Amino acid sequence: MCGIYGLIRRDGDIDAARLARQRDLLTHRGPNDAGSWVSPDGRVGLAHRRLSILDLTAAGHQPMTSQDGRFTIVFNGEIYNYREIRAELEKVGRTFYTGTDTEVLLAAYKIWGESCLARLNGMFAFAIHDAGDAGIPPTLFLARDRAGKKPLYYAFDGHRLEFASGLK
């Protein structure tokens, strides 16, 4: 069990201290590590509380950003078939630096986009920020497992979107 929290503001005014405070309301879900990330434009903030299960090293720290810097993820859950997905991705040239299912999930999204969900066997809730590039605008993708075993609450008031794995 981990804790995730995110805030997206159209005005680009993410307060890093508030992001950390909201993240730390989820300490009971992840006592082993904590991290926060704010997009360069200040419009997206992602935060994570970690309960270390796979790859107990600091390599599993979240939010986790792809090697090219384009994608950033916060993830709560477990992908049971991540080893099979990892092997499939390695066959197409993807290199991995950790033993985490988080890195595999991030790579799967990078290669297959939203259709990666059809390949996942597990319980999960996650958010992936795609910074975009010259022809693609930035996006945020939120998902949870089909059975809803891992919670993902959200609220949108027209100007900001908040989401978390807990209601606090």
mmCIF file of C-alpha atoms in Angstrom, residues 2 51 70 76 80 97 102 105 107-108 111-112 121 143-145 155 159 164 166:
data_model
loop_
_atom_site.group_PDB
_atom_site.id
_atom_site.type_symbol
_atom_site.label_atom_id
_atom_site.label_comp_id
_atom_site.label_asym_id
_atom_site.label_seq_id
_atom_site.Cartn_x
_atom_site.Cartn_y
_atom_site.Cartn_z
ATOM 1 C CA CYS A 2 1.303 3.446 -0.948
ATOM 2 C CA LEU A 51 5.562 1.422 1.392
ATOM 3 C CA ARG A 70 9.010 13.440 -20.577
ATOM 4 C CA ASN A 76 -0.024 2.837 -5.742
ATOM 5 C CA TYR A 80 1.458 -8.938 -10.757
ATOM 6 C CA TYR A 97 17.473 0.566 -14.173
ATOM 7 C CA THR A 102 6.682 1.275 -11.285
ATOM 8 C CA LEU A 105 4.447 0.599 -15.806
ATOM 9 C CA ALA A 107 7.793 2.220 -19.800
ATOM 10 C CA ALA A 108 4.591 0.398 -20.809
ATOM 11 C CA ILE A 111 5.361 2.562 -25.529
ATOM 12 C CA TRP A 112 1.638 1.690 -25.625
ATOM 13 C CA ASN A 121 -2.815 -7.745 -14.197
ATOM 14 C CA ALA A 143 -6.237 5.087 -13.986
ATOM 15 C CA ARG A 144 -7.113 2.406 -11.502
ATOM 16 C CA ASP A 145 -7.598 -1.341 -11.693
ATOM 17 C CA ALA A 155 -12.412 16.433 -7.486
ATOM 18 C CA HIS A 159 -9.885 25.440 -12.352
ATOM 19 C CA ALA A 164 -5.518 11.048 -4.024
ATOM 20 C CA GLY A 166 -7.290 8.694 0.418
#
